[in-house]
Coordinates of C-alpha atoms in Angstrom, one line a residue:
M48 CA 56.0 97.0 92.1
R49 CA 56.9 98.1 88.5
I50 CA 59.1 100.8 88.1
E51 CA 59.3 102.7 84.6
Q52 CA 61.7 105.0 82.9
Q53 CA 63.8 105.3 86.2
P54 CA 67.1 107.7 85.6
S55 CA 70.0 105.3 86.6
Y56 CA 73.6 104.7 86.6
V57 CA 75.2 101.2 86.7
L58 CA 78.0 101.6 89.4
H59 CA 78.7 97.8 89.1
S60 CA 78.2 94.8 87.3
R61 CA 79.4 91.1 87.7
P62 CA 78.6 88.0 85.9
Y63 CA 75.4 86.1 87.2
R64 CA 74.6 82.6 85.9
E65 CA 75.4 81.4 82.4
T66 CA 73.9 84.6 80.3
S67 CA 73.0 87.1 82.8
L68 CA 74.4 90.3 84.8
L69 CA 74.1 91.3 88.4
L70 CA 74.1 94.9 88.5
E71 CA 74.5 97.7 91.2
C72 CA 72.8 100.9 90.0
L73 CA 72.1 104.1 91.5
T74 CA 68.8 105.6 91.1
R75 CA 67.2 108.8 91.5
D76 CA 64.2 107.9 93.4
H77 CA 65.1 104.6 94.8
G78 CA 68.6 104.9 95.9
R79 CA 71.1 102.0 95.2
I80 CA 69.5 98.8 94.2
G81 CA 70.7 95.2 93.1
V82 CA 69.1 94.6 89.4
V83 CA 69.4 91.0 87.8
A84 CA 69.6 91.7 83.7
R85 CA 68.7 88.4 82.4
G86 CA 70.5 87.2 79.2
V87 CA 72.4 90.2 78.2
R88 CA 75.5 88.0 78.1
A89 CA 73.9 86.2 75.1
E90 CA 75.1 87.0 71.8
K91 CA 71.8 88.1 70.3
S92 CA 71.8 91.1 73.7
R93 CA 74.9 92.6 72.7
L94 CA 73.5 96.2 72.0
Q95 CA 71.5 96.1 75.3
R96 CA 74.8 95.0 77.4
A97 CA 76.4 97.8 76.0
Q98 CA 74.1 100.1 77.2
L99 CA 74.8 98.7 80.7
E100 CA 78.3 100.7 80.7
P101 CA 79.1 102.6 83.7
F102 CA 79.1 106.8 83.7
Q103 CA 76.1 106.1 81.0
P104 CA 72.6 108.0 82.0
L105 CA 70.0 105.4 81.5
A106 CA 66.4 105.1 82.1
L107 CA 65.7 101.4 83.2
D108 CA 62.3 99.6 83.9
L109 CA 62.3 97.5 86.6
M110 CA 60.4 94.8 88.4
A111 CA 60.9 94.9 91.8
R112 CA 60.3 92.2 94.1
G113 CA 62.1 91.4 97.2
E114 CA 66.1 92.1 97.6
L115 CA 66.8 92.4 93.9
A116 CA 64.9 94.0 90.9
T117 CA 64.9 92.4 87.2
L118 CA 65.8 94.4 84.4
T119 CA 62.8 94.7 82.0
G120 CA 63.8 97.6 79.9
V121 CA 66.7 100.1 79.3
E122 CA 67.2 103.3 77.4
G123 CA 70.1 105.7 76.7
I124 CA 69.1 109.1 77.6
G125 CA 71.0 112.3 77.1
A126 CA 74.6 112.1 75.5
P127 CA 76.9 109.4 76.2
Q128 CA 79.7 110.4 78.9
R129 CA 83.2 109.0 78.2
L130 CA 86.1 108.6 80.7
S131 CA 89.1 107.6 80.4
G132 CA 92.5 107.8 82.0
E133 CA 92.6 109.3 85.1
A134 CA 88.8 110.3 84.8
G135 CA 88.0 107.0 84.4
L136 CA 89.9 105.7 87.4
A137 CA 87.8 108.8 89.3
G138 CA 84.9 107.3 88.2
L139 CA 85.4 104.2 89.5
Y140 CA 86.4 105.8 92.6
L141 CA 83.0 107.8 92.8
N142 CA 81.6 103.9 92.0
E143 CA 83.4 102.6 95.1
L144 CA 82.0 105.3 97.3
V145 CA 78.5 105.5 96.6
V146 CA 78.5 101.2 97.3
R147 CA 80.5 101.3 100.0
L148 CA 78.8 104.5 102.0
T149 CA 74.9 103.8 101.0
G150 CA 72.4 101.0 101.9
R151 CA 70.2 99.4 99.3
Q152 CA 66.6 101.0 98.6
D153 CA 67.8 104.0 100.8
P154 CA 66.4 107.0 98.3
H155 CA 68.8 109.8 98.0
P156 CA 67.9 112.1 95.2
E157 CA 70.2 114.6 96.1
L158 CA 73.1 112.1 96.0
Y159 CA 71.8 111.2 92.3
D160 CA 72.4 114.9 91.1
A161 CA 75.4 115.1 92.6
Y162 CA 76.7 112.0 90.8
A163 CA 75.4 113.3 87.6
R164 CA 77.2 116.4 87.9
T165 CA 80.5 114.9 88.9
V166 CA 80.3 112.3 85.9
G167 CA 80.0 115.6 83.7
R168 CA 82.7 117.1 85.3
L169 CA 85.2 114.5 84.8
A170 CA 83.9 113.8 81.0
A171 CA 84.7 117.8 80.5
T172 CA 88.1 117.3 82.1
E173 CA 87.6 119.5 84.8
P174 CA 90.3 119.8 87.5
L175 CA 90.4 116.3 89.1
A176 CA 91.4 116.5 92.4
W177 CA 88.5 119.6 92.8
T178 CA 85.7 117.3 91.5
L179 CA 86.6 114.7 93.7
R180 CA 86.3 116.8 96.7
R181 CA 83.1 118.5 95.9
F182 CA 81.5 114.9 95.2
E183 CA 83.0 113.6 98.4
R184 CA 81.5 116.8 100.3
D185 CA 78.1 116.3 98.7
L186 CA 77.9 112.2 99.1
L187 CA 78.8 113.0 102.9
E188 CA 76.0 115.4 103.2
A189 CA 73.5 113.4 101.3
V190 CA 74.0 110.4 103.3
G191 CA 73.6 112.2 106.6
Y192 CA 77.4 112.7 107.3
A193 CA 77.5 116.4 106.4
L194 CA 80.8 118.0 107.1
Q195 CA 81.3 121.0 109.4
L196 CA 83.4 123.3 107.7
E197 CA 82.6 126.9 109.1
Y198 CA 82.4 126.7 112.8
E199 CA 85.0 125.4 115.3
A200 CA 84.0 121.8 116.8
E201 CA 83.9 122.6 120.1
S202 CA 83.9 126.5 120.9
G203 CA 81.3 127.0 118.1
E204 CA 83.2 129.9 116.9
P205 CA 83.6 131.0 113.2
V206 CA 86.5 129.3 111.1
E207 CA 89.1 131.8 110.4
D208 CA 91.0 132.1 107.1
A209 CA 94.4 132.3 108.8
Q210 CA 94.1 130.0 111.5
F211 CA 95.2 126.4 111.2
Y212 CA 92.6 123.0 112.0
R213 CA 93.0 119.5 112.6
Y214 CA 89.5 117.9 111.5
H215 CA 88.0 115.4 113.6
A216 CA 85.4 113.3 111.9
E217 CA 83.2 112.8 114.7
M218 CA 83.2 116.6 115.7
G219 CA 84.7 118.8 113.3
P220 CA 87.8 121.3 113.1
S221 CA 89.6 122.2 116.0
P222 CA 92.4 124.8 116.1
C223 CA 95.9 123.6 116.1
R224 CA 99.5 125.0 115.3
A225 CA 101.0 124.9 112.4
G226 CA 103.0 121.7 111.4
T227 CA 100.8 119.8 113.1
A228 CA 100.0 116.3 111.5
H229 CA 97.2 116.6 108.9
A230 CA 96.6 120.3 109.8
L231 CA 94.7 122.7 106.9
R232 CA 94.2 125.9 106.8
G233 CA 90.8 127.4 108.1
S234 CA 90.7 129.3 104.3
D235 CA 90.8 125.8 103.0
L236 CA 87.8 124.7 105.0
L237 CA 85.8 127.7 103.9
A238 CA 86.5 127.4 100.5
L239 CA 85.2 123.9 100.5
A240 CA 82.2 125.0 102.4
A241 CA 81.3 127.7 99.5
D242 CA 82.3 125.4 96.9
R243 CA 85.5 127.8 95.8
M244 CA 88.6 126.0 94.4
P245 CA 91.4 126.5 97.0
D246 CA 95.3 126.5 96.0
T247 CA 97.2 123.2 95.3
A248 CA 98.5 122.9 98.7
G249 CA 95.0 123.4 99.9
L250 CA 93.7 120.6 97.7
S251 CA 96.2 118.6 99.1
A252 CA 95.3 119.0 102.5
L253 CA 91.4 118.5 101.9
R254 CA 92.3 115.4 100.3
V255 CA 94.0 113.9 103.4
M256 CA 91.4 115.2 105.4
M257 CA 88.6 113.5 103.4
R258 CA 90.3 110.0 103.5
E259 CA 90.2 110.3 107.2
V260 CA 86.6 111.4 107.2
I261 CA 85.7 108.5 105.1
R262 CA 87.7 106.0 106.6
F263 CA 86.1 106.7 110.1
H264 CA 82.6 106.3 108.4
L265 CA 83.9 103.1 106.9
G266 CA 84.9 101.8 110.2
G267 CA 88.8 102.0 109.3
A268 CA 88.4 100.3 106.3
E269 CA 90.2 101.3 103.2
L270 CA 89.1 102.1 99.7
H271 CA 90.7 100.0 96.7
A272 CA 90.1 102.8 94.4
W273 CA 92.7 105.2 96.7
H274 CA 95.5 102.8 95.8
V275 CA 94.7 102.7 92.1
L276 CA 94.3 106.6 91.8
G277 CA 97.3 107.2 93.7
A278 CA 99.3 104.6 91.7
A279 CA 98.4 106.6 88.6
M280 CA 98.8 109.9 89.9
S281 CA 102.4 109.0 91.2
R282 CA 103.5 108.2 87.4
R283 CA 102.6 111.9 86.2

């Protein structure tokens, strides 16, 4: 199957054979796919290889056959995105999340759109913690693990601003007492649902909640980027 001018981002690359790269790409219409970029490590292909950097919006021409597609053309679309420092580390976290929580050739156009928005927000130096929480929320919804943020898990009653809750990944929020481990305010859950940035304490509580939820869907596994981001933030 020939795929032409497919909007894409490179999530990860590694050397393949003598002069090629093996890429993981997020595409708008075909989901995450493995791509062989033949010959791009050769001296004469430096320009094409430079185009295959992460975070750059691309239009890819591919020949899909079996598990892997072959790159037949690449073109940059839009302005190149420059992520450096903590934004660059956050971008690598996005890429690891997508690779770990999606299957190959499983289309998620809404995930592609969320990824593109998030890369733009990181490039524009929008608040890092809030940008990541929004992407985690949108990613989980796109792959079928949508968060229950507005209603209690067991009673179905609306979440209340002043009440504290413990979020259970497999069910949703349950009321608890203030001071309970990993408790967060109802107002923080509702802020995330309404796409409204909470205060610093709320962002911190949501970060802990999201890690628990993501860890649950990874079968208890950890993400490498969590440790890298944590070390970077602790040096502030």
